[in-house]
PDB file of C-alpha atoms in Angstrom:
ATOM      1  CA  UNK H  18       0.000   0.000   0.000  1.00 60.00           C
ATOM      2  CA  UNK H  19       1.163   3.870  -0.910  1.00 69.00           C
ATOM      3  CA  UNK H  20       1.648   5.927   1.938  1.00 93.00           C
ATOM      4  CA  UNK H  21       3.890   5.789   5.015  1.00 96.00           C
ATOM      5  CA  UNK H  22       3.785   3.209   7.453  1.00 96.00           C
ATOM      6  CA  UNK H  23       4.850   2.637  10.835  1.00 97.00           C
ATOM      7  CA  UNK H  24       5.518  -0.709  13.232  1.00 97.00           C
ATOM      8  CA  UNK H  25       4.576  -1.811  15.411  1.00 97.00           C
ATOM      9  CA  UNK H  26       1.336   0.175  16.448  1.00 96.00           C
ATOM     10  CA  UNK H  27       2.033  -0.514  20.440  1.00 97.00           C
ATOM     11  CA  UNK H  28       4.848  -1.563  22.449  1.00 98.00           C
ATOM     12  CA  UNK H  29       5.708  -2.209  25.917  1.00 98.00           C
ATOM     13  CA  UNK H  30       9.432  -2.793  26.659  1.00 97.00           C
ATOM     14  CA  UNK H  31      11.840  -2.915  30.004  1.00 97.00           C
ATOM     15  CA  UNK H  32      13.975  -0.745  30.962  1.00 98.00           C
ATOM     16  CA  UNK H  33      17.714  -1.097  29.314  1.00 98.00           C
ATOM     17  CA  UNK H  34      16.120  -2.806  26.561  1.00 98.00           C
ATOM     18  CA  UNK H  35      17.235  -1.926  23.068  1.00 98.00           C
ATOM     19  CA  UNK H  36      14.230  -1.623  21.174  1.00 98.00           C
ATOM     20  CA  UNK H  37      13.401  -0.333  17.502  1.00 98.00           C
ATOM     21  CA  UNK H  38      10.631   1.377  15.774  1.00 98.00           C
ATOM     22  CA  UNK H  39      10.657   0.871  12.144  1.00 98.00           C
ATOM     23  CA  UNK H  40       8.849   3.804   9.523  1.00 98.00           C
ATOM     24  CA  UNK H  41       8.635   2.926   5.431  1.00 98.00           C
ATOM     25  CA  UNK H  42       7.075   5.084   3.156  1.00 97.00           C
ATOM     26  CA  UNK H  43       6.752   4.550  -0.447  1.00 96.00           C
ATOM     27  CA  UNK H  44       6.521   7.511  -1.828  1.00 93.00           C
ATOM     28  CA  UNK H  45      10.537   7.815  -2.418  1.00 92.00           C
ATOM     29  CA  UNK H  46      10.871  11.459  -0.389  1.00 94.00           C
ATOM     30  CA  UNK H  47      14.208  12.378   0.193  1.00 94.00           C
ATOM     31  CA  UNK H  48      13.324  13.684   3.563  1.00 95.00           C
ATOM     32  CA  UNK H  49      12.159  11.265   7.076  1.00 97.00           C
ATOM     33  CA  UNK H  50      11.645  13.246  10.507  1.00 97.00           C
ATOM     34  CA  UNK H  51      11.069  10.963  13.882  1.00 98.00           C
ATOM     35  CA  UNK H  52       9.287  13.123  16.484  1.00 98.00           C
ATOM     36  CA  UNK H  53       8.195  12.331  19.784  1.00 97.00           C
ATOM     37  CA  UNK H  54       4.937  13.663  21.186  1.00 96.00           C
ATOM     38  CA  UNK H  55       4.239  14.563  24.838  1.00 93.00           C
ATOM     39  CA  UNK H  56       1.699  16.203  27.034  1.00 84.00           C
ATOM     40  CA  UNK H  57       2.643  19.866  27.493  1.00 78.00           C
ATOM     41  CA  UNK H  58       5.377  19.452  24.855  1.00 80.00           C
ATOM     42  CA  UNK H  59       3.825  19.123  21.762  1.00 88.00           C
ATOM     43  CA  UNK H  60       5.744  17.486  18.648  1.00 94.00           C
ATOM     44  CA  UNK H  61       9.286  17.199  19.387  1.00 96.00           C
ATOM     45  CA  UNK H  62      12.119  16.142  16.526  1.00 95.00           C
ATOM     46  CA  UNK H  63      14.536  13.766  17.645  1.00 97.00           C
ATOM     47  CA  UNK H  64      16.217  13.030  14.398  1.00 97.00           C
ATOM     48  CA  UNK H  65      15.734  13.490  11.025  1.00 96.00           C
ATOM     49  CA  UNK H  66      17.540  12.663   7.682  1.00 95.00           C
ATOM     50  CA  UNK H  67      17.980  14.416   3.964  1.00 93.00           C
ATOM     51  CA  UNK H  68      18.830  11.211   1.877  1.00 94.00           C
ATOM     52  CA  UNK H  69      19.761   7.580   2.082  1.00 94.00           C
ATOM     53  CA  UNK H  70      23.216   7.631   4.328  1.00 93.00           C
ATOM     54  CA  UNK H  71      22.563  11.519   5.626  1.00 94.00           C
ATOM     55  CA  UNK H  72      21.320  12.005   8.810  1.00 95.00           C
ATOM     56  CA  UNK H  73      20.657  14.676  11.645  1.00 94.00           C
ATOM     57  CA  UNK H  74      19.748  15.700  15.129  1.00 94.00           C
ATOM     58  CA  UNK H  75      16.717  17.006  16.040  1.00 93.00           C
ATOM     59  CA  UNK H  76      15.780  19.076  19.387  1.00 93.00           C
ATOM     60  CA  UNK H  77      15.804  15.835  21.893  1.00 96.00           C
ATOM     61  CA  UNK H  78      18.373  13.512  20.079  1.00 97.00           C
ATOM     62  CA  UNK H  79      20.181  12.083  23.104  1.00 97.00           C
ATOM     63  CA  UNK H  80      19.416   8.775  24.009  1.00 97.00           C
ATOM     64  CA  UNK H  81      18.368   7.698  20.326  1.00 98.00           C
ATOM     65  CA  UNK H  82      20.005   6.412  17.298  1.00 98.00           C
ATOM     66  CA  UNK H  83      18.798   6.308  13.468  1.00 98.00           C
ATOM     67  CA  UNK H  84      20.180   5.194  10.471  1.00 96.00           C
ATOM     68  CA  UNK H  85      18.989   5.134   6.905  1.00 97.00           C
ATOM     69  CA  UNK H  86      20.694   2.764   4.451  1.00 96.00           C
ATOM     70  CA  UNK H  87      17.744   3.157   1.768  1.00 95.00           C
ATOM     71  CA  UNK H  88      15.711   5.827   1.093  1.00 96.00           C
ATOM     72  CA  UNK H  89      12.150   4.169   2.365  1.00 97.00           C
ATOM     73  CA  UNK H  90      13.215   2.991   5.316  1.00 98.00           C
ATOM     74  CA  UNK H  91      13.998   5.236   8.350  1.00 98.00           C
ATOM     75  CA  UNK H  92      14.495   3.049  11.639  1.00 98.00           C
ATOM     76  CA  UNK H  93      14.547   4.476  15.206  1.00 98.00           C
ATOM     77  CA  UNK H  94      16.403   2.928  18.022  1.00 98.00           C
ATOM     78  CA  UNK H  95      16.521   3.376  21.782  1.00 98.00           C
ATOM     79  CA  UNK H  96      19.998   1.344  22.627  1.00 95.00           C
ATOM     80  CA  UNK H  97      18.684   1.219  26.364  1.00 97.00           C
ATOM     81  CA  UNK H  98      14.980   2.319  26.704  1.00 98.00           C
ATOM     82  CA  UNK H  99      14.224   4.705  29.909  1.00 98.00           C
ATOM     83  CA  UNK H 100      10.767   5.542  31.880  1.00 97.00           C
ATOM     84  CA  UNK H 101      11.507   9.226  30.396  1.00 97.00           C
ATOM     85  CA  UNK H 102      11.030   7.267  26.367  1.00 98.00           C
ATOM     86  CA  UNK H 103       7.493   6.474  27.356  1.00 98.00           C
ATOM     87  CA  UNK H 104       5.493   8.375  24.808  1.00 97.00           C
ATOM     88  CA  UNK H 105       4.032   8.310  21.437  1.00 96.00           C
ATOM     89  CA  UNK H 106       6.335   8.141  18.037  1.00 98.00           C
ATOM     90  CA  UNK H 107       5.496   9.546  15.019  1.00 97.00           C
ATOM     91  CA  UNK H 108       7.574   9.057  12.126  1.00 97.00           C
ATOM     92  CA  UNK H 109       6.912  11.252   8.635  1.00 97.00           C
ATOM     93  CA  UNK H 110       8.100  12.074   5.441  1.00 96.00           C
ATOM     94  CA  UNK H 111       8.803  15.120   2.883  1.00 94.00           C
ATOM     95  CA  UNK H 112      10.087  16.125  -0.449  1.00 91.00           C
ATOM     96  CA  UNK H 113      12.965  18.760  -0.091  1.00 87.00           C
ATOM     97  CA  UNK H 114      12.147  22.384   0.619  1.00 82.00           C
ATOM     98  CA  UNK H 115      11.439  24.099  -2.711  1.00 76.00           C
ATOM     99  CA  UNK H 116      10.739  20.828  -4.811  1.00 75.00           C
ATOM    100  CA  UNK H 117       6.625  21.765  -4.689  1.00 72.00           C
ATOM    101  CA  UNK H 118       4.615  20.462  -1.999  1.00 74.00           C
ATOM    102  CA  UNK H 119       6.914  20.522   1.005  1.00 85.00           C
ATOM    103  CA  UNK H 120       4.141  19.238   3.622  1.00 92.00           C
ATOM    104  CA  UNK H 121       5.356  16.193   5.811  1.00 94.00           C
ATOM    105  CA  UNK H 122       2.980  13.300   5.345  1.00 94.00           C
ATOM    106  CA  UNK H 123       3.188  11.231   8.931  1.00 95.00           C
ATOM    107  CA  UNK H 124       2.641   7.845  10.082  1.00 95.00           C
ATOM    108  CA  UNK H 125       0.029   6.507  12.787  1.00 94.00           C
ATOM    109  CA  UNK H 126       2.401   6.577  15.022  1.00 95.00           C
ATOM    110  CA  UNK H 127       3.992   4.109  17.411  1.00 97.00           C
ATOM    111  CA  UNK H 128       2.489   4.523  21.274  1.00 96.00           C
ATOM    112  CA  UNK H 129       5.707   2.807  23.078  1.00 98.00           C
ATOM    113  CA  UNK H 130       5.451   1.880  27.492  1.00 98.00           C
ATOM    114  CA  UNK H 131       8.584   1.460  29.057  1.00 98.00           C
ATOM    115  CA  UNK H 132       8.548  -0.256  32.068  1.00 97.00           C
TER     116      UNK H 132
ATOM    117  CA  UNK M  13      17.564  29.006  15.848  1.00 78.00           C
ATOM    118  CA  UNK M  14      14.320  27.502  14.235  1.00 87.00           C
ATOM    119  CA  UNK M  15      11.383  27.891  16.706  1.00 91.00           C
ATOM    120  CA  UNK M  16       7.751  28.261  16.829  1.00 94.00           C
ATOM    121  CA  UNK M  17       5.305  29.407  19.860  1.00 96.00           C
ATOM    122  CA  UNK M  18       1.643  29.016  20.197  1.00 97.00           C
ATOM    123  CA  UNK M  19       0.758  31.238  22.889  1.00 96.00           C
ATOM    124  CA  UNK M  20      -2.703  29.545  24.069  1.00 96.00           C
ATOM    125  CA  UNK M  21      -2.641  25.814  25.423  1.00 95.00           C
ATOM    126  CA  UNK M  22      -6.269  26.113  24.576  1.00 97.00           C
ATOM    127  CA  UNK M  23      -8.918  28.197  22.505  1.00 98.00           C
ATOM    128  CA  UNK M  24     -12.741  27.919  23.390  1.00 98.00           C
ATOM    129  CA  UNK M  25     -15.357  29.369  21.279  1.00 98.00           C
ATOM    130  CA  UNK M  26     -19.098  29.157  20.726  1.00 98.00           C
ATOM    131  CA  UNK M  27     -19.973  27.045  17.868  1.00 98.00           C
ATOM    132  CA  UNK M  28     -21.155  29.181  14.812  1.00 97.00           C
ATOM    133  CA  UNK M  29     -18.595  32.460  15.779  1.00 98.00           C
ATOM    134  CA  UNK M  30     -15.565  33.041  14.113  1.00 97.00           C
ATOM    135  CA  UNK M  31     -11.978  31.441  15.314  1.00 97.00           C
ATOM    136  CA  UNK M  32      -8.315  31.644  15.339  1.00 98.00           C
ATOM    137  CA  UNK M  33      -5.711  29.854  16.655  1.00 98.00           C
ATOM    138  CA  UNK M  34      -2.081  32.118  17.373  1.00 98.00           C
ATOM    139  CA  UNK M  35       1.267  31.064  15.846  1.00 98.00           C
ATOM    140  CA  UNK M  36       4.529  32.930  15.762  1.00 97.00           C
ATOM    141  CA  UNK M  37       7.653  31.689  14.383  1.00 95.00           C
ATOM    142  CA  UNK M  38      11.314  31.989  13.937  1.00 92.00           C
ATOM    143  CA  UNK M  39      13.458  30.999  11.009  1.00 89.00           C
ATOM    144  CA  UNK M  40      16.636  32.184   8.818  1.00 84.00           C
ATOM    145  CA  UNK M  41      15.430  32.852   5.272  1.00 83.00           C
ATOM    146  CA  UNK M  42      11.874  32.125   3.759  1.00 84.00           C
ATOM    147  CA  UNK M  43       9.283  30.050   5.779  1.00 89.00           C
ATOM    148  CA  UNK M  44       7.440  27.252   5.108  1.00 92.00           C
ATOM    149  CA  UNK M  45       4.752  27.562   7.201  1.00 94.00           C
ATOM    150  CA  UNK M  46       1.959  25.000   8.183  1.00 96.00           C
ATOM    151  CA  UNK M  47      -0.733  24.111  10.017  1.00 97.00           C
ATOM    152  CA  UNK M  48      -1.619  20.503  11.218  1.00 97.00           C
ATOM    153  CA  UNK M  49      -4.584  18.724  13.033  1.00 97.00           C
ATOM    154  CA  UNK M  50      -4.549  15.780  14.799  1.00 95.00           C
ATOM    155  CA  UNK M  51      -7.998  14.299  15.936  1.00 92.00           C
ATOM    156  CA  UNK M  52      -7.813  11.975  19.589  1.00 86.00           C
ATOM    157  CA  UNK M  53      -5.780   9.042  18.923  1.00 80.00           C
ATOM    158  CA  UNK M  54      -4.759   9.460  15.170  1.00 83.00           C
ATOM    159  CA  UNK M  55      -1.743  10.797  13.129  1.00 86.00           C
ATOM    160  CA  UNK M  56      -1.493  14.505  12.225  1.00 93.00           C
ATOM    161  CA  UNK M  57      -3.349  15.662   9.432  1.00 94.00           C
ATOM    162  CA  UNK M  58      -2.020  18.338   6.766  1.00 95.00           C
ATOM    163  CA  UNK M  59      -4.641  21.351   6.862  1.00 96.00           C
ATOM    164  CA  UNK M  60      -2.520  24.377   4.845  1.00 96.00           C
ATOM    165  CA  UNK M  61       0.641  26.213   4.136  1.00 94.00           C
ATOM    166  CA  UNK M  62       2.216  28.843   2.706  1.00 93.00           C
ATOM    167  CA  UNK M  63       5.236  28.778   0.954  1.00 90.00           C
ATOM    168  CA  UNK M  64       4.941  32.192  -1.091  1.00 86.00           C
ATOM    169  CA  UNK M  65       2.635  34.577  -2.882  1.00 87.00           C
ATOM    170  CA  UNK M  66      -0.760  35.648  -1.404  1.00 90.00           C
ATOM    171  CA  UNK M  67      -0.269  35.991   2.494  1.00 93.00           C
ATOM    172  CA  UNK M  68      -3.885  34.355   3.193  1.00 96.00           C
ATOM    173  CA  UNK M  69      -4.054  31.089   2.002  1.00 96.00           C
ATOM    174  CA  UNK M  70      -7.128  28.636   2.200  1.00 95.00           C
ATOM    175  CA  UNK M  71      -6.760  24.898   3.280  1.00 94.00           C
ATOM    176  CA  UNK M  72      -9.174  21.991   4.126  1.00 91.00           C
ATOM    177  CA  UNK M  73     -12.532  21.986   5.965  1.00 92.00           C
ATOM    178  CA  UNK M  74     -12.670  26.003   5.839  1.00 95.00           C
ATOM    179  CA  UNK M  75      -9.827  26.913   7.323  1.00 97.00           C
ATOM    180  CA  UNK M  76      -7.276  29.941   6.222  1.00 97.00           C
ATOM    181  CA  UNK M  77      -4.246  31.216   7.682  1.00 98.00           C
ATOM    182  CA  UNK M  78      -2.467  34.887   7.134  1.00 96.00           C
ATOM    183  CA  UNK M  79       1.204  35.261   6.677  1.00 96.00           C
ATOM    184  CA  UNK M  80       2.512  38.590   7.991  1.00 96.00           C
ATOM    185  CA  UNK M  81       6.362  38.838   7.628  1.00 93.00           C
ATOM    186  CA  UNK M  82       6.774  41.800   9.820  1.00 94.00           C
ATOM    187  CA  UNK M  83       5.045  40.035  12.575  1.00 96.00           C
ATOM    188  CA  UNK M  84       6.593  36.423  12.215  1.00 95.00           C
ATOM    189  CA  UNK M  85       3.179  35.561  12.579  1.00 97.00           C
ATOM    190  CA  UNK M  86       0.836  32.703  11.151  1.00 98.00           C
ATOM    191  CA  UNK M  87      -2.108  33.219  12.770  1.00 98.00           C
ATOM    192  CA  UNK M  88      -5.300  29.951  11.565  1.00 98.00           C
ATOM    193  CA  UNK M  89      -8.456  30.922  11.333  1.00 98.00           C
ATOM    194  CA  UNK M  90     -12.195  30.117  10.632  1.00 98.00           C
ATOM    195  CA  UNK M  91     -15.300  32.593   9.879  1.00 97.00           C
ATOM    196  CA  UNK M  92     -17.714  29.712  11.566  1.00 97.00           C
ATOM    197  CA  UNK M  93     -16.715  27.123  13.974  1.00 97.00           C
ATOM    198  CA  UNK M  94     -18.060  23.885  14.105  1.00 97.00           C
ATOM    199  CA  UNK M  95     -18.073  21.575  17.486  1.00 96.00           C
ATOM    200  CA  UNK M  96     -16.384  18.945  14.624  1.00 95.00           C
ATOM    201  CA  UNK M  97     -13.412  21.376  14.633  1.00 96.00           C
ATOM    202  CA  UNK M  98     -12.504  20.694  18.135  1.00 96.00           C
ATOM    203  CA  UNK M  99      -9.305  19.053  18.084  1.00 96.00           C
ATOM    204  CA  UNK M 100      -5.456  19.709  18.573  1.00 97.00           C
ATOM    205  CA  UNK M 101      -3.713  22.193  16.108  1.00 98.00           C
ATOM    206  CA  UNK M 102      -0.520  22.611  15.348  1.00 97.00           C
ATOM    207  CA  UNK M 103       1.658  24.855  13.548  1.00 97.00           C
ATOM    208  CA  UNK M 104       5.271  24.084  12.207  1.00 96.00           C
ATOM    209  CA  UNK M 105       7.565  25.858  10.359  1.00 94.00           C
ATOM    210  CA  UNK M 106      10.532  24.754   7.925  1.00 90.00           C
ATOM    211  CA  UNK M 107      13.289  26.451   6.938  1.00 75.00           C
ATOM    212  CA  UNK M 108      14.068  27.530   2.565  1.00 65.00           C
ATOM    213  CA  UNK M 109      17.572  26.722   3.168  1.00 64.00           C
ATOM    214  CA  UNK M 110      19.429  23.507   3.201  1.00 60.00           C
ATOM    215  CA  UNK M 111      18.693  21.661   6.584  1.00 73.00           C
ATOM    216  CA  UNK M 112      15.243  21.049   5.456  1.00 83.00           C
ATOM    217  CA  UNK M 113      14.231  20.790   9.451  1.00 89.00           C
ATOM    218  CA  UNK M 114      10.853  21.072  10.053  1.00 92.00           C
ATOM    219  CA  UNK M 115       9.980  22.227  13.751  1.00 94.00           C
ATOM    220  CA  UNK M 116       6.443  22.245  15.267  1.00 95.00           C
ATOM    221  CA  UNK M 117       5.112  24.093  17.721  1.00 95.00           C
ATOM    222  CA  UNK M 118       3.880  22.695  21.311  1.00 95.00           C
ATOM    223  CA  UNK M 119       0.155  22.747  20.033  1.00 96.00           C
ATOM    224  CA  UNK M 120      -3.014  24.559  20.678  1.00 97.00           C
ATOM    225  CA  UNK M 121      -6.841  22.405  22.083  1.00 97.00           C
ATOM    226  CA  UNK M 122      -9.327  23.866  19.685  1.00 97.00           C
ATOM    227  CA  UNK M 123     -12.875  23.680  22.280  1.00 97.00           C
ATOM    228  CA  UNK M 124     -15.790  24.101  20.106  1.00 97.00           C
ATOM    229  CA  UNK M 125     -19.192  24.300  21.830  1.00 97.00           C
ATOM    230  CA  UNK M 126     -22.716  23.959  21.093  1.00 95.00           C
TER     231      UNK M 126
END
């Protein structure tokens, strides 16, 4: 199916678990943003990436580690999940700035417990 | 640095009067400005933007938004509320240049009643 997708829906890890959160779109943007979203904080980037092998850090990077080795595919990993990861995970996608529509297109997000 | 502030954790209005939601941004160079909607429990939906040209531009369900460079401002806004409207808002801004980064706001509850 077209569109970008995100897995898996729910997760409940322990803490000092490595865990990942996987985001494919199919749409072949150049651009993928991961954002976390919190009560009282809104939408906030953690890392985000301009190509296949070309990535970034966002506002709240630390504790978090991408990687993108092909241009759908944009995984997030927490080496050693904390109580302070616990929120919701919402992964997107965009064409460059100035290459016409420039709106992000975002998953369903991935609502992640740690325990 | 790349912000943007909604002033108001939450906006109530009557249903049927006219509403707008407050966003105020920082960026070097051109903005890309949006505004999102996310309804409980689902992703963020696109609503508008402005990227250049005509500083009010019109977007889905309604909605407009005005652009006013001297006042880094991009305030949303509806002539007629509807309680269906109620939901959380969110603006976002990304920069022309070469980062790309696109950096949203901390949100604004839309409270629509009857």
């Amino acid at each position: 199916d077209a569109g970008i997708t995100q897995s898996p829906r729910y997760k409940i890890t322990e803490t000092g678990r490595q865990v990942t959160l996987m985001c494919h779109q199919t749409w072949s943007h150049s651009y993928m943003f991961w954002y976390r979203q919190d009560l009282g904080h809104g939408l906030r980037l953690i890392y985000y990436s301009a190509a296949a092998d070309i990535t970034d850090k966002g506002e709240v990077p630390d504790g978090y580690v991408v990687s993108r080795s092909k241009t759908e595919n944009f995984p997030l990993t927490l080496e050693s999940a904390t109580r302070s990861q616990t929120s919701v995970y919402f992964c997107a996608s965009s064409v460059a700035p100035g290459q016409g529509n420039t709106e992000a297109f975002f998953g369903q997000g991935t609502r992640l417990t740690v325990v | 640095a790349q912000s943007v502030a909604q002033p108001e954790d939450q906006v109530n209005v009557a249903e049927g009067n006219p509403l707008t939601v407050k966003c105020t941004y920082s960026v070097s160079g051109n903005p890309y400005l949006f505004w999102y909607v996310q309804y409980p429990n689902r992703g963020l939906q696109f609503l508008l933007k402005y990227i250049t040209g005509d500083n009010l531009v019109k977007g889905s369900y309604g909605f407009e938004a005005e652009f006013n460079k001297s006042q880094t401002s991009f305030h949303l806004k509806k002539p007629s509320a509807l309680v269906s409207d109620s939901a959380l808002y969110f603006c976002a801004v990304r920069g022309s240049g070469n980062t790309g980064k696109l950096i949203f706001g901390q949100g604004t509850t839309l409270q629509v009643k009857p």
